[in-house]
Short mmCIF file of C-alpha atoms in Angstrom, two decimals:
data_model
loop_
_atom_site.label_atom_id
_atom_site.label_comp_id
_atom_site.label_asym_id
_atom_site.label_seq_id
_atom_site.Cartn_x
_atom_site.Cartn_y
_atom_site.Cartn_z
CA MET R 1191 -4.05 64.14 3.22
CA SER R 1192 -3.94 63.55 -0.49
CA GLU R 1193 -7.10 62.46 -2.27
CA GLY R 1194 -7.44 58.69 -2.67
CA HIS R 1195 -8.47 59.03 -6.32
CA ASP R 1196 -5.10 60.61 -7.03
CA TRP R 1197 -3.12 57.80 -5.47
CA THR R 1198 -1.02 55.55 -7.63
CA PRO R 1199 -1.20 51.77 -7.23
CA GLU R 1200 2.05 52.03 -5.25
CA ALA R 1201 0.48 54.53 -2.83
CA ILE R 1202 -2.58 52.33 -2.46
CA HIS R 1203 -0.28 49.41 -1.71
CA ASP R 1204 1.46 51.43 1.03
CA TYR R 1205 -1.90 52.40 2.53
CA LEU R 1206 -3.03 48.78 2.66
CA VAL R 1207 0.19 47.21 3.90
CA GLY R 1208 0.90 50.06 6.31
CA SER R 1209 -2.28 49.23 8.23
CA LEU R 1210 -1.16 45.60 8.51
CA VAL R 1211 1.46 46.75 11.02
CA PHE R 1212 -1.47 46.89 13.47
CA SER R 1213 -2.81 43.47 12.47
CA ALA R 1214 -3.47 40.94 15.22
CA ALA R 1215 -2.19 38.19 12.93
CA ASP R 1216 1.20 37.29 11.58
CA TRP R 1217 -0.02 38.26 8.12
CA ARG R 1218 3.17 37.19 6.34
CA GLN R 1219 2.57 33.55 7.30
CA GLU R 1220 2.52 31.49 4.10
CA GLY R 1221 4.12 34.41 2.28
CA ALA R 1222 1.66 37.08 1.18
CA GLY R 1223 -1.09 34.55 0.42
CA ARG R 1224 -3.26 35.51 3.40
CA ALA R 1225 -3.09 39.21 2.66
CA SER R 1226 -3.71 38.58 -1.04
CA ARG R 1227 -6.92 36.71 -0.32
CA ALA R 1228 -8.02 39.42 2.10
CA LEU R 1229 -7.37 41.95 -0.65
CA VAL R 1230 -10.02 40.19 -2.75
CA TRP R 1231 -12.55 40.79 0.04
CA TYR R 1232 -11.41 44.39 0.38
CA ARG R 1233 -11.87 45.03 -3.36
CA ARG R 1234 -15.43 43.73 -3.21
CA LEU R 1235 -16.26 45.97 -0.27
CA VAL R 1236 -14.83 49.09 -1.92
CA ALA R 1237 -16.48 48.26 -5.25
CA ALA R 1238 -19.82 48.00 -3.41
CA GLY R 1239 -19.39 51.54 -2.08
CA ARG R 1240 -17.95 50.81 1.36
CA PRO R 1241 -15.33 53.25 2.66
CA ALA R 1242 -11.65 52.40 2.51
CA ILE R 1243 -11.34 51.48 6.20
CA PRO R 1244 -7.99 50.19 7.50
CA PHE R 1245 -7.13 47.04 5.61
CA CYS R 1246 -5.98 45.29 8.79
CA ILE R 1247 -9.58 45.23 10.11
CA VAL R 1248 -10.92 43.54 6.97
CA HIS R 1249 -7.97 41.13 6.98
CA ASP R 1250 -8.38 40.10 10.61
CA LEU R 1251 -12.18 39.89 10.67
CA GLY R 1252 -12.19 37.72 7.56
CA TRP R 1253 -9.59 35.29 8.80
CA LEU R 1254 -11.16 35.17 12.27
CA LEU R 1255 -14.44 34.11 10.65
CA LEU R 1256 -12.66 31.41 8.65
CA GLU R 1257 -10.23 30.10 11.28
CA THR R 1258 -11.68 31.06 14.71
CA ASP R 1259 -9.44 29.30 17.27
CA ALA R 1260 -6.78 28.48 14.65
CA PHE R 1261 -6.20 32.20 13.96
CA PRO R 1262 -2.40 32.85 14.19
CA PHE R 1263 -2.24 35.66 16.74
CA ARG R 1264 0.96 37.64 16.44
CA SER R 1265 1.38 38.00 20.21
CA LEU R 1266 1.64 34.22 20.53
CA ARG R 1267 4.63 34.31 18.17
CA GLY R 1268 6.41 37.09 20.06
CA ILE R 1269 5.43 40.73 19.77
CA ASP R 1270 8.98 42.11 19.85
CA ASP R 1271 10.49 40.06 17.06
CA ARG R 1272 9.42 42.18 14.08
CA GLY R 1273 12.03 44.88 13.97
CA ASP R 1274 12.33 48.45 15.26
CA ALA R 1275 8.67 49.33 14.68
CA ASP R 1276 7.57 46.65 17.12
CA HIS R 1277 9.60 48.24 19.92
CA ASP R 1278 7.50 51.39 19.79
CA ALA R 1279 5.49 51.50 23.03
CA ASP R 1280 2.48 53.21 21.43
CA LEU R 1281 2.36 50.65 18.66
CA ARG R 1282 2.56 47.79 21.13
CA GLU R 1283 -0.18 49.28 23.28
CA LEU R 1284 -2.54 49.83 20.35
CA ARG R 1285 -1.90 46.40 18.89
CA LEU R 1286 -2.62 44.70 22.21
CA LEU R 1287 -5.78 46.77 22.61
CA TYR R 1288 -6.89 45.74 19.14
CA GLU R 1289 -5.98 42.10 19.63
CA GLY R 1290 -7.23 41.73 23.20
CA ARG R 1291 -10.40 43.81 23.32
CA LEU R 1292 -11.65 43.24 19.79
CA CYS R 1293 -10.32 40.05 18.25
CA ASN R 1294 -10.36 37.92 21.41
CA ALA R 1295 -13.75 39.34 22.37
CA LEU R 1296 -15.10 38.26 19.00
CA LEU R 1297 -13.91 34.70 19.55
CA GLY R 1298 -15.82 34.65 22.85
CA ASP R 1299 -19.04 35.99 21.29
CA PRO R 1300 -21.54 33.15 20.58
CA SER R 1301 -23.17 35.12 17.75
CA PHE R 1302 -19.77 35.51 16.04
CA ARG R 1303 -19.24 31.75 16.33
CA ARG R 1304 -22.61 31.14 14.69
CA ALA R 1305 -21.74 33.56 11.91
CA SER R 1306 -18.43 31.75 11.39
CA PHE R 1307 -20.21 28.39 11.16
CA ALA R 1308 -22.72 29.81 8.67
CA VAL R 1309 -19.89 31.10 6.46
CA ALA R 1310 -18.15 27.72 6.56
CA GLN R 1311 -21.32 25.95 5.38
CA ALA R 1312 -21.57 28.00 2.18
CA ALA R 1313 -20.49 26.42 -1.10
CA GLU R 1314 -18.55 29.61 -1.95
CA PRO R 1315 -17.57 31.01 1.46
CA ASP R 1316 -16.11 34.27 0.13
CA GLU R 1317 -19.58 35.64 -0.75
CA PRO R 1318 -21.15 35.33 2.73
CA LEU R 1319 -17.76 36.18 4.24
CA VAL R 1320 -17.68 39.58 2.53
CA ARG R 1321 -21.26 40.18 3.65
CA ALA R 1322 -20.34 39.24 7.24
CA ILE R 1323 -17.40 41.67 7.20
CA GLU R 1324 -19.72 44.36 5.83
CA LEU R 1325 -22.15 43.78 8.72
CA LEU R 1326 -19.39 43.72 11.34
CA THR R 1327 -17.89 47.01 10.09
CA ALA R 1328 -21.26 48.79 9.81
CA PRO R 1329 -20.29 51.37 12.50
CA LEU R 1330 -17.46 52.55 10.22
CA ALA R 1331 -19.64 53.14 7.18
CA PRO R 1332 -21.40 56.45 6.54
CA VAL R 1333 -25.18 56.09 6.62
CA ARG R 1334 -27.61 58.38 4.86
CA PRO R 1335 -29.95 60.32 7.18
CA LEU R 1336 -33.14 58.44 7.90
CA GLN R 1337 -36.63 59.80 7.41
CA ASP R 1338 -37.94 61.48 10.55
CA GLY R 1339 -40.35 59.40 12.55
CA VAL R 1340 -39.23 56.00 11.29
CA GLY R 1341 -39.53 53.42 14.03
CA GLY R 1342 -37.35 50.43 14.80
CA GLU R 1343 -33.62 50.26 15.27
CA ARG R 1344 -31.39 51.69 12.59
CA GLU R 1345 -27.62 51.41 12.57
CA ARG R 1346 -25.88 54.74 12.17
CA ALA R 1347 -22.17 55.21 11.65
CA THR R 1348 -20.47 56.08 14.92
CA PHE R 1349 -17.20 56.83 13.18
CA ALA R 1350 -17.14 57.88 9.53
CA PRO R 1351 -14.41 60.53 9.31
CA ALA R 1352 -13.55 62.49 6.24
CA GLY R 1353 -10.20 60.74 6.45
CA TRP R 1354 -11.44 57.64 4.65
CA PRO R 1355 -9.68 57.86 1.29
CA PRO R 1356 -12.01 57.36 -1.70
CA LEU R 1357 -9.90 54.69 -3.34
CA ASN R 1358 -10.25 54.14 -7.04
CA PRO R 1359 -11.62 50.56 -7.46
CA ALA R 1360 -9.95 50.28 -10.87
CA LEU R 1361 -6.50 51.05 -9.44
CA LEU R 1362 -7.23 48.84 -6.44
CA ARG R 1363 -7.65 45.90 -8.79
CA GLU R 1364 -4.09 46.46 -10.01
CA THR R 1365 -2.63 46.42 -6.51
CA VAL R 1366 -0.72 43.32 -5.43
CA VAL R 1367 0.47 42.70 -1.85
CA ARG R 1368 4.13 41.81 -1.62
CA GLY R 1369 5.48 39.75 1.25
CA ALA R 1370 9.08 40.94 1.75
CA LEU R 1371 8.55 44.40 3.26
CA ASP R 1372 10.00 46.67 5.92
CA GLU R 1373 7.12 47.28 8.35
CA ALA R 1374 8.73 50.42 9.79
CA ALA R 1375 8.97 51.97 6.31
CA CYS R 1376 5.38 50.94 5.52
CA LEU R 1377 4.12 52.55 8.73
CA GLU R 1378 5.99 55.76 7.95
CA ARG R 1379 4.47 55.86 4.48
CA PHE R 1380 1.03 55.08 5.96
CA ASP R 1381 1.30 58.12 8.25
CA GLU R 1382 2.47 60.28 5.36
CA LEU R 1383 -0.55 59.30 3.28
CA LEU R 1384 -2.86 60.18 6.17
CA GLY R 1385 -1.33 63.62 6.41
CA GLY R 1386 0.50 63.63 9.72
CA GLU R 1387 2.77 61.91 12.16
CA ARG R 1388 1.05 59.10 14.05
CA GLY R 1389 -2.20 59.78 12.18
CA SER R 1390 -2.53 56.07 11.57
CA PHE R 1391 -2.56 55.36 15.31
CA GLU R 1392 -5.55 57.61 15.91
CA LEU R 1393 -7.34 56.31 12.83
CA VAL R 1394 -7.06 52.66 13.83
CA ARG R 1395 -7.76 53.37 17.50
CA ARG R 1396 -10.99 55.23 16.79
CA ALA R 1397 -12.12 52.57 14.31
CA VAL R 1398 -11.61 49.80 16.90
CA GLN R 1399 -13.40 51.84 19.58
CA ALA R 1400 -16.38 52.41 17.26
CA ILE R 1401 -16.78 48.66 16.72
CA LEU R 1402 -16.41 47.98 20.44
CA GLU R 1403 -19.05 50.60 21.28
CA ARG R 1404 -21.54 48.85 19.02
CA GLN R 1405 -20.68 45.50 20.57
CA ALA R 1406 -21.31 46.87 24.06
CA ARG R 1407 -24.54 48.56 22.98
CA SER R 1408 -26.33 45.92 20.94
CA GLY R 1409 -23.88 43.14 20.09
CA LEU R 1410 -21.82 42.91 16.95
CA VAL R 1411 -24.06 40.42 15.15
CA ALA R 1412 -27.82 41.09 15.31
CA SER R 1413 -30.34 38.29 15.01
CA GLU R 1414 -31.35 39.33 11.49
CA ASP R 1415 -27.65 39.37 10.52
CA LEU R 1416 -27.32 35.80 11.74
CA ALA R 1417 -30.57 34.81 10.04
CA GLU R 1418 -29.31 36.17 6.72
CA LEU R 1419 -25.95 34.38 6.98
CA GLU R 1420 -27.45 31.10 8.20
CA HIS R 1421 -29.97 31.07 5.34
CA TRP R 1422 -27.41 32.10 2.71
CA ARG R 1423 -27.69 28.84 0.79
CA VAL R 1424 -31.48 28.99 0.90
CA PHE R 1425 -31.95 32.25 -0.99
CA ALA R 1426 -30.81 32.41 -4.57
CA ARG R 1427 -31.06 36.19 -4.97
CA ALA R 1428 -29.78 39.10 -2.92
CA SER R 1429 -33.25 40.71 -3.03
CA GLN R 1430 -34.70 37.68 -1.23
CA ARG R 1431 -32.02 37.86 1.46
CA LEU R 1432 -32.68 41.56 2.04
CA LEU R 1433 -36.45 41.00 2.30
CA PHE R 1434 -35.80 38.11 4.66
CA ARG R 1435 -33.66 40.42 6.80
CA ARG R 1436 -36.53 42.87 7.06
CA ILE R 1437 -38.95 40.14 8.10
CA ALA R 1438 -36.47 38.74 10.65
CA GLY R 1439 -35.93 42.28 12.00
CA VAL R 1440 -39.68 42.68 12.63
CA SER R 1441 -39.75 39.32 14.43
CA ARG R 1442 -36.76 40.31 16.58
CA ARG R 1443 -38.25 43.65 17.57
CA ILE R 1444 -41.54 42.04 18.58
CA GLY R 1445 -39.51 39.83 20.90
CA PRO R 1446 -40.37 36.58 22.71
CA PHE R 1447 -43.56 36.31 24.73
CA ASP R 1448 -43.70 36.27 28.52
CA ALA R 1449 -44.52 32.65 29.32
CA ARG R 1450 -45.54 33.42 32.92
CA GLY R 1451 -49.02 34.57 31.90
CA PHE R 1452 -49.83 31.78 29.47
CA ARG R 1453 -50.55 28.11 29.87
CA GLU R 1454 -52.14 25.48 27.72
CA ARG R 1455 -55.93 25.55 27.96
CA GLU R 1456 -57.59 22.60 29.71
CA GLU R 1457 -60.14 21.57 27.11
CA PRO R 1458 -63.23 19.69 28.32
CA GLU R 1459 -63.01 17.34 25.37
CA GLN R 1460 -59.45 16.19 24.82
CA VAL R 1461 -58.50 15.11 21.33
CA GLU R 1462 -57.01 11.65 21.08
CA THR R 1463 -53.77 11.31 19.18
CA GLU R 1464 -52.74 8.67 16.69
CA LEU R 1465 -49.46 6.86 16.21
CA PRO R 1466 -46.66 7.83 16.52
CA ASP R 1467 -48.00 10.50 18.91
CA GLU R 1468 -50.81 8.49 20.51
CA GLY R 1469 -50.96 7.76 24.21
CA TYR R 1470 -49.57 8.93 27.52
CA TYR R 1471 -45.93 9.77 28.17
CA PRO R 1472 -44.12 9.96 31.53
CA GLU R 1473 -42.67 13.35 32.32
CA GLY R 1474 -40.87 15.09 35.16
CA GLY R 1475 -37.85 14.10 37.18
CA ILE R 1476 -37.18 10.81 38.99
CA SER R 1477 -38.26 10.74 42.62
CA GLU R 1478 -37.41 7.14 43.57
CA LEU R 1479 -37.14 3.53 42.42
CA THR R 1480 -39.97 1.03 42.77
CA CYS R 1481 -40.69 -2.60 41.90
CA ARG R 1482 -43.92 -1.77 40.06
CA GLY R 1483 -44.43 0.31 36.96
CA SER R 1484 -44.91 0.39 33.21
CA ILE R 1485 -42.36 -0.81 30.69
CA GLU R 1486 -41.64 2.84 29.71
CA SER R 1487 -40.25 3.46 33.22
CA LEU R 1488 -38.07 0.35 33.41
CA VAL R 1489 -34.53 1.05 34.59
CA PRO R 1490 -32.35 0.40 31.49
CA SER R 1491 -29.76 -1.54 33.48
CA GLU R 1492 -32.35 -4.26 34.12
CA LEU R 1493 -32.02 -5.33 30.50
CA ILE R 1494 -28.61 -6.80 31.27
CA TYR R 1495 -30.39 -9.81 32.81
CA ILE R 1496 -31.84 -10.89 29.46
CA ASP R 1497 -30.01 -14.00 28.20
CA GLU R 1498 -30.82 -15.07 24.65
CA ARG R 1499 -29.15 -18.46 25.19
CA THR R 1500 -31.80 -19.52 27.71
CA GLY R 1501 -35.57 -19.53 27.56
CA GLY R 1502 -37.81 -21.23 25.05
CA ASP R 1503 -40.46 -23.90 25.69
CA ASP R 1504 -38.20 -26.44 27.38
CA GLY R 1505 -35.19 -24.39 28.48
CA PRO R 1506 -34.73 -22.65 31.83
CA ALA R 1507 -35.93 -19.07 32.26
CA ASP R 1508 -33.36 -16.28 32.18
CA LEU R 1509 -32.73 -14.05 35.16
CA PHE R 1510 -34.79 -11.19 33.67
CA THR R 1511 -37.89 -13.39 33.50
CA VAL R 1512 -37.35 -14.62 37.07
CA ARG R 1513 -36.98 -11.07 38.39
CA MET R 1514 -40.11 -10.00 36.51
CA LEU R 1515 -42.16 -12.87 37.95
CA GLU R 1516 -40.89 -12.15 41.45
CA ASN R 1517 -41.59 -8.41 41.04
CA GLU R 1518 -37.92 -7.62 41.56
CA LEU R 1519 -37.39 -5.51 38.43
CA LEU R 1520 -36.75 -1.85 39.17
CA TYR R 1521 -38.82 1.00 37.69
CA TYR R 1522 -38.43 4.75 37.91
CA MET R 1523 -41.11 6.62 39.80
CA ARG R 1524 -41.70 10.11 38.37
CA GLU R 1525 -42.19 13.28 40.37
CA THR R 1526 -45.21 14.31 38.29
CA GLY R 1527 -47.99 12.60 36.45
CA GLN R 1528 -48.29 11.67 32.84
CA LEU R 1529 -48.37 13.91 29.79
CA ARG R 1530 -51.24 13.64 27.37
CA ARG R 1531 -50.07 14.73 23.94
CA ARG R 1532 -52.74 16.55 21.92
CA ARG R 1533 -52.83 17.27 18.20
CA ARG R 1534 -53.27 20.88 17.14
CA THR R 1535 -53.35 22.69 13.83
CA VAL R 1536 -53.02 26.47 13.44
CA ALA R 1537 -53.56 28.11 10.05
CA ILE R 1538 -52.03 31.60 9.73
CA VAL R 1539 -53.77 33.35 6.82
CA ILE R 1540 -52.09 36.52 5.50
CA ASP R 1541 -53.91 38.80 3.07
CA ALA R 1542 -51.05 40.33 1.06
CA SER R 1543 -53.23 42.52 -1.18
CA ALA R 1544 -52.01 45.67 -2.90
CA GLU R 1545 -52.83 47.96 0.05
CA THR R 1546 -50.45 45.99 2.29
CA ARG R 1547 -47.52 46.96 0.05
CA LEU R 1548 -47.75 50.55 1.27
CA ARG R 1549 -45.72 51.89 4.17
CA PRO R 1550 -47.77 54.05 6.56
CA PRO R 1551 -46.16 57.31 7.74
CA GLY R 1552 -43.74 56.65 10.56
CA ALA R 1553 -43.97 52.85 10.26
CA PRO R 1554 -40.75 50.78 10.20
CA ASP R 1555 -41.84 48.90 7.05
CA ASN R 1556 -44.79 48.20 4.77
CA LEU R 1557 -47.78 46.24 6.06
CA ALA R 1558 -46.92 43.05 4.15
CA VAL R 1559 -43.44 42.80 5.71
CA LEU R 1560 -44.90 43.51 9.16
CA ALA R 1561 -47.51 40.79 8.64
CA TYR R 1562 -44.85 38.29 7.59
CA GLY R 1563 -42.70 39.26 10.59
CA LEU R 1564 -45.68 38.76 12.91
CA ALA R 1565 -46.34 35.34 11.34
CA GLN R 1566 -42.69 34.33 11.84
CA ARG R 1567 -42.85 35.42 15.49
CA LEU R 1568 -46.10 33.52 16.00
CA GLU R 1569 -44.60 30.36 14.54
CA VAL R 1570 -41.69 30.47 16.99
CA ASP R 1571 -43.86 31.33 20.01
CA LEU R 1572 -46.52 28.73 19.23
CA ARG R 1573 -43.93 25.97 19.09
CA SER R 1574 -42.58 27.10 22.45
CA LEU R 1575 -46.03 27.44 24.02
CA PHE R 1576 -47.37 24.12 22.72
CA ALA R 1577 -44.15 22.16 23.07
CA ALA R 1578 -46.06 19.30 24.68
CA SER R 1579 -48.52 19.04 21.77
CA SER R 1580 -48.25 17.69 18.25
CA LEU R 1581 -48.46 21.06 16.52
CA ARG R 1582 -48.74 21.65 12.79
CA ILE R 1583 -48.75 25.16 11.33
CA HIS R 1584 -50.04 26.12 7.89
CA ILE R 1585 -49.05 29.55 6.55
CA VAL R 1586 -51.43 30.67 3.81
CA VAL R 1587 -50.57 33.75 1.71
CA VAL R 1588 -53.45 35.07 -0.37
CA SER R 1589 -54.59 38.24 -2.07
CA SER R 1590 -58.04 39.59 -2.86
CA ASP R 1591 -56.50 41.31 -5.88
CA ALA R 1592 -55.88 38.99 -8.84
CA THR R 1593 -53.19 41.32 -10.22
CA GLU R 1594 -51.05 40.59 -7.14
CA ARG R 1595 -50.89 36.86 -7.90
CA GLY R 1596 -47.31 36.93 -9.15
CA ARG R 1597 -46.04 38.84 -6.14
CA VAL R 1598 -47.91 36.55 -3.74
CA GLU R 1599 -46.24 33.51 -5.33
CA GLU R 1600 -42.84 35.16 -4.86
CA ASP R 1601 -43.68 35.79 -1.20
CA ARG R 1602 -44.79 32.18 -0.81
CA ASP R 1603 -41.44 31.04 -2.19
CA LEU R 1604 -39.63 33.33 0.25
CA LEU R 1605 -41.62 32.10 3.26
CA GLU R 1606 -41.19 28.49 2.21
CA ARG R 1607 -37.43 29.01 2.23
CA THR R 1608 -37.69 30.83 5.57
CA PHE R 1609 -39.44 27.84 7.15
CA SER R 1610 -37.47 25.27 5.15
CA ASP R 1611 -36.54 23.15 8.20
CA GLU R 1612 -40.11 23.00 9.48
CA VAL R 1613 -41.45 22.20 6.00
CA ALA R 1614 -38.85 19.45 5.50
CA HIS R 1615 -39.91 17.77 8.77
CA GLY R 1616 -43.62 18.02 8.03
CA LEU R 1617 -44.24 20.50 10.85
CA ALA R 1618 -45.39 23.34 8.59
CA THR R 1619 -46.59 24.13 5.09
CA VAL R 1620 -46.64 27.35 3.06
CA ASP R 1621 -49.37 27.76 0.44
CA CYS R 1622 -50.76 30.51 -1.81
CA PRO R 1623 -54.16 29.27 -3.06
CA ALA R 1624 -56.33 31.38 -5.31
CA GLU R 1625 -59.19 31.03 -2.78
CA VAL R 1626 -58.95 30.34 0.93
CA ASP R 1627 -60.55 27.05 1.96
CA LEU R 1628 -59.62 26.15 5.52
CA GLY R 1629 -61.38 22.82 5.13
CA VAL R 1630 -58.35 21.38 3.34
CA TYR R 1631 -56.38 21.72 6.58
CA GLU R 1632 -58.88 19.83 8.72
CA GLU R 1633 -57.80 16.36 9.83
CA ARG R 1634 -59.50 13.76 11.92
CA GLY R 1635 -58.39 14.02 15.52
CA ARG R 1636 -56.87 17.49 15.13
CA SER R 1637 -58.29 20.77 16.43
CA LEU R 1638 -58.02 23.57 13.84
CA VAL R 1639 -57.90 27.30 14.61
CA ALA R 1640 -57.20 30.06 12.08
CA VAL R 1641 -55.40 33.36 12.64
CA ALA R 1642 -56.10 35.84 9.83
CA ILE R 1643 -53.81 38.88 9.36
CA GLY R 1644 -54.69 41.78 7.07
CA THR R 1645 -56.17 45.27 6.84
CA PRO R 1646 -59.69 46.17 8.07
CA ALA R 1647 -60.80 46.46 4.41
CA SER R 1648 -59.76 42.88 3.63
CA PRO R 1649 -62.74 40.88 2.33
CA ILE R 1650 -60.87 37.66 3.15
CA LEU R 1651 -60.63 38.54 6.85
CA ALA R 1652 -64.29 39.55 6.91
CA ARG R 1653 -65.41 36.28 5.29
CA LEU R 1654 -63.31 34.06 7.57
CA ALA R 1655 -64.46 35.91 10.70
CA ALA R 1656 -68.13 35.68 9.68
CA ASP R 1657 -68.04 32.00 8.75
CA GLU R 1658 -69.82 30.28 11.64
CA GLU R 1659 -69.66 26.82 10.11
CA GLY R 1660 -65.94 26.78 9.43
CA PRO R 1661 -63.04 26.63 11.90
CA THR R 1662 -62.74 29.27 14.58
CA CYS R 1663 -60.96 32.35 13.21
CA PHE R 1664 -59.16 35.07 15.16
CA PRO R 1665 -58.61 38.17 12.94
CA VAL R 1666 -55.65 40.51 13.43
CA GLU R 1667 -56.25 43.84 11.68
CA LEU R 1668 -53.29 46.05 10.77
CA ILE R 1669 -54.54 49.64 10.69
CA PRO R 1670 -52.33 52.33 9.11
CA GLY R 1671 -51.60 55.05 11.65
CA ASP R 1672 -53.10 57.76 9.47
CA ALA R 1673 -56.37 55.87 8.90
CA ALA R 1674 -59.57 56.87 10.68
CA PRO R 1675 -61.23 54.24 12.93
CA GLY R 1676 -63.83 52.15 11.13
CA ALA R 1677 -67.34 51.27 12.19
CA ARG R 1678 -66.08 48.16 14.00
CA ASP R 1679 -64.03 49.61 16.82
CA ASP R 1680 -62.49 48.11 19.91
CA ASP R 1681 -65.48 49.09 22.08
CA ASP R 1682 -67.58 46.22 20.68
CA PRO R 1683 -67.55 43.61 23.48
CA GLU R 1684 -68.75 40.86 21.15
CA ARG R 1685 -66.04 41.36 18.60
CA ARG R 1686 -63.46 38.60 18.35
CA GLY R 1687 -59.94 39.54 17.32
CA THR R 1688 -57.53 42.37 17.85
CA ARG R 1689 -56.16 45.43 16.08
CA ALA R 1690 -52.68 46.87 15.74
CA ARG R 1691 -52.23 50.51 14.75
CA ILE R 1692 -49.17 50.73 12.50
CA ASP R 1693 -47.23 53.91 13.18
CA ARG R 1694 -43.99 54.79 14.96
CA ASP R 1695 -45.05 52.46 17.82
CA ALA R 1696 -45.78 49.55 15.45
CA ASP R 1697 -43.43 47.09 17.16
CA ALA R 1698 -45.23 47.40 20.51
CA GLU R 1699 -48.60 47.16 18.77
CA LEU R 1700 -47.56 43.97 17.00
CA ALA R 1701 -46.27 42.52 20.28
CA ASP R 1702 -49.68 43.16 21.85
CA ALA R 1703 -51.38 41.56 18.85
CA ARG R 1704 -49.16 38.50 19.25
CA ASP R 1705 -50.07 38.30 22.95
CA ALA R 1706 -53.76 38.56 22.07
CA VAL R 1707 -53.45 35.60 19.68
CA LEU R 1708 -51.70 33.50 22.32
CA ARG R 1709 -54.31 34.41 24.95
CA PHE R 1710 -57.06 33.33 22.58
CA LEU R 1711 -55.39 30.01 21.77
CA THR R 1712 -54.63 29.22 25.42
CA GLY R 1713 -57.74 30.71 27.01
CA ALA R 1714 -55.58 32.87 29.29
CA ASP R 1715 -57.16 35.96 30.81
CA ARG R 1716 -54.28 38.35 31.13
CA PRO R 1717 -54.23 42.13 30.34
CA THR R 1718 -51.84 43.43 27.73
CA ARG R 1719 -48.89 45.65 28.61
CA ARG R 1720 -50.67 48.82 27.53
CA GLY R 1721 -54.19 47.97 28.67
CA ALA R 1722 -55.54 46.61 25.38
CA ARG R 1723 -58.80 44.66 25.44
CA THR R 1724 -58.70 40.94 26.12
CA PRO R 1725 -60.17 39.14 23.08
CA ARG R 1726 -63.40 37.23 23.50
#
């Protein structure tokens, strides 16, 4: 195979168009406009250092993301109407494999549909589209070896052959796709460039199989990939999106909590709620109909008997009034009792001091990112656990080091964008005060509990935990794996809080810390997965 840097623009054109013989789409629809737009995506990928994978994959993935069900599959237009090349049995078999097992499987993948919707919502869809293609073709990209002992999932290339030509981005910019071409001649030239007869078949086949293997193993679009694409409009800089991906990855690896061992604590003194949350609400299914009940359980069809033309002081009563007086109106009877909606406030305080910016040996990320990922996981789980309550969450990012003020404000901005929907609906706030004062989050009729996350050396955690007059605080200490145990160890039965040792098993430790927080907030007495102490 000749070196890609030595190729002329004409050779590069043959390499690109030759791969389109395998495309699942009728790429010459609307002339060469579709391929020309896909070439813009391809140039961006190559300029960013991605390998020169078969152009047909970039073309089809991009247009599938943009068109989904409107994608013009070639097989629907007749697979044997393209000339002599289409009559080749091997070509037909490979194209059907590519179209059926990959492209159609993508259309049936809910995560791919969500990614497509996220791309369509962007003001300039080509930017998130190129990023989505980059994520989808990750198995085809060479990945540098990772440091030994690093935890968490890392995507490695399952197929990165030396056959990827290192195309010259400058010459690629001069390449223009032409529409009137002989596909058989392009395929022959494609094979010649790859250095052997039918070399293109093996290249495309192995590339498709590599993507399918990843889909079978972990899905094509991970949750952090979706989070990045769905929040594309929220983050103004690529650095923010990448940091957000890391935080979302920590939250995904912690995973959802097991709801079977948790339930809402029955408090001896229930907190009354105020409008619009005040009062009792019927819940459960409908067991039967009755002629007695509250107005909330009235069968909606009974309202048809209201007649605005009757009634008044002297006029006759309408049929609704008569049925009400005769106790003939129908009401639903619920299977269960009534729900009492309580008001709760949880303040998640994160000490993002300088020591949290370090990455312990073997840990998947630095302590600050792990703390933010734990906070994001807690926010999701708390809303699920206290779905019947009026829950408000305050995320407070602080630092005991004044020199970290600028970085803390940047993190606050990132978290505020992360929880933009909750903030917009008044369900959450994100603050970065110079000093922590939990009193500002206290409201009449709301119970307030604080969860403080930081290192054992954090003076902020120590002060909040020792404050007996303020709100109840549950500290979560993140201990670097190479640090020696402090004087306050887990053998102290009077100690409130939990610890997570951050090393290669950091994800499991953070999951146990999350469970400890939920047990404390619900009053559940349930052992952790690895026998950790139940907080008191």
